[in-house]
Amino acid sequence: MKQQELLNIPPFTEGIDRVDGRLKVTGAAKYAAEFEVPGMTYAVFANSTITKGTIKTIDIKAAEKAPGVLAVFTYLNAPKVPGYETGGDPSKPPSGGGPLKLFVDNTVKYNGQPVAMVIADSFERATYAASLVKAEYNKEAHQTDTSKVLDKAATPKGSRFADYKRGTPDDWQSAPVKLETEYVVPIDVHNPMELSAIIAHWTADDKLTVYDKTQGVKSTQNAIAQAFKLPPDNVQVTAKFVGGAFGNALRTWPHEIAAVMAAKQVKRPVKLVLTREMQFYTVGYRPYTWQKINVGATADGKLTSIVHEARAQTSSFEEFTEGTVNMTRFMYACPNVGTIYKITPVDVNTPTWMRGPGEATGAFALESAIDELADKLNMDPIELRIRNHADIDPQNGKPFSTKYLKEAYQMGADKIGWQNRKNKPRSVQENGWLIGYGMGSGVFGAGRGRATVKATMQSDGTLLLQTAVTDIGVGTGTAMTQIASEVFTGIPVSKIKFELGDSSLPPSPTQGGSMITSTVGGAVHDACIALKEKFQQLIGNGGTDKPDYAQVLKDKNLPQLDVTITSSGSSEMRNFSSYSYSVHFVQVKVHPKTGVVRVNKVVSVADSGHIVSPKTARSQVIGGAIGGIGMALMEEGVIDHRFGRYVNADLAGYHVPVHADIPQIEALFVNKPDYKVNPMGAKGMGEIALIGMSAAVANAVYNATGKRIRELPITPDKLLG
Ligand code: MOS
């Protein structure tokens, strides 16, 4: 197929408004829990109050007798889920163990684990009845404190996680300048605005419709079909709008399977909305991770060796893994590099991917360590990075498809006024506050997967694009509309409709991993090219480049013209290393007496290839920067290890940034296309918008105060201690 290079790069002010913006701000956009089905019932869980052990007795009599209750399920009476081996995206199976199966036996594996599920005719009645469930337990000793069992961490199975060694990494010990540091990233919890929710509605014995909070309707469809041994087409999954997710709806969780099971049993539709507290216990989190970085360098700042080790938590029943140490292998030109990645089980629910999974944690350590080295060398941290710039991928010798990291350093430095930064920490004071500048870089793979798009030119000249992707809030429909409008020069965006969020549409991957603009955008591009060609054939020679499509259809007596195209990345991609890069710059002020940190200025620069949707891209980068500031300064899921329960499982205790915490954020884009990745030249930006920000903040705090905080979040007590 012919590829059209989209060279028409608009300035950011020219990006279009969100195609679904009006629906969202007027409340017309319907999220999973907002659908209504006649005969709806409501599910509420009763949860374990112990962390580890077995259920001795569970008394549901009072709950069953409570007003409006239709059923109470426990492991004693819950019907068997026929294929209960599922757990999410079949393309990303856990590398070991499996997801928790609810109500199959009497074991308790973590605190807050559902032990009973009440179905009632209202949410309030279900909530009340769930409070009447009384369980007695045989308690066993538990461990939820990952920091206490780091020595038990082991390498996960599979070659991806084997220790990596290039050259002689242990050389750092004899290097002229050396650094040995440890970093800790605590549990972070996604906490999107929209709570996890599902409506399960069996329309026949072997058929159901599901409204679900999910990042992937096809993946949810497959997971439910597997669990209930149904043909996938019998499971209809809808997720038209998703109110943020950050990774916590990437897989199908036990509560979703339980709701489907219950709906089948009570023969009524079941609505289940998790409470904010339950979000902490059932839909994953960024795992607590301890890291150690050893660096050796020459006196003039050439890296000679790096060893990066990470140990992270997982659950006792399932291995969760992420690429925490991977960026250290290629981020800088360094001949001798070793990475070690291990996980250790504790008595908690399973962690999951959270924005920038792996790299967000790894970059905090690596980009803090580079800053520490610059400080030791008394060198500007950007200068140190430039001296160690990797011109080719040091891991495999491949060229980068595009890499504009140096440009990004320069753009950000100019914008934030980096020349005002003093290399010596604690040297600037203004109005009683200590002022500091810091920067940190992020990186994430820029790939392209497979997607199918149907493009239909309708009789009125409206272009309809359909695919089963979801939009978790980033603006996918808006971006796709702009890509189609660039290919179909002459069709205004107002005459392009992008339909998504339904499993019966042509297949698309789960929205995650910064892949969707590239993957679905590539397929939209290719489908539009194919449809244009179909029109050209119809018109024959002499057609103009901008035909009146409605007129052509009318002349040819056609109700519409459509194509369905499946496309994926070219094999040429294998010859290149493709990454998106970000560089975050911050200026902070720190109050020396109280330890309060305020972020004064933020500049985030993204090397994300060609920017196809300027307005939503800007919002994406700003959102990621705010997430990174939260990670740096406030976010932490705190467990009282005596009980294995969170003490801050709500938005009062789990702090995320609010408007007063966030200054104006400048989002800058290098905006140079990478046509190796896809015909739009776009690279992903969802993850890099956050990756590296926490190090930038920590580095700025060091520059302001001379205090190096290596354990997130950087709360005032740590600065005063
Ligand atoms: Mo993201 S962690 O790929 O939703």
Coordinates of C-alpha atoms in Angstrom, one line a residue, residues 382 408-414 416 418 438-440 583-587 601-605 693 696:
I382 CA 23.1 18.5 31.2
A408 CA 15.1 18.5 24.0
Y409 CA 17.8 19.4 26.6
Q410 CA 18.4 22.7 24.8
M411 CA 14.7 23.6 24.4
G412 CA 13.9 22.9 28.1
A413 CA 17.1 24.6 29.4
D414 CA 16.3 27.8 27.4
I416 CA 13.2 27.4 32.2
W418 CA 18.7 27.0 33.3
G438 CA 16.6 20.3 38.5
M439 CA 16.1 18.1 35.5
G440 CA 15.5 14.5 34.6
V583 CA 13.3 16.0 29.5
H584 CA 11.6 17.5 32.5
F585 CA 12.8 20.8 34.1
V586 CA 11.6 22.2 37.4
Q587 CA 12.3 25.1 39.6
K601 CA 8.0 26.3 37.3
V602 CA 7.8 23.3 35.1
V603 CA 9.0 22.8 31.6
S604 CA 8.5 19.3 30.0
V605 CA 9.9 18.6 26.6
M693 CA 9.8 13.9 36.5
A696 CA 13.8 16.2 38.2

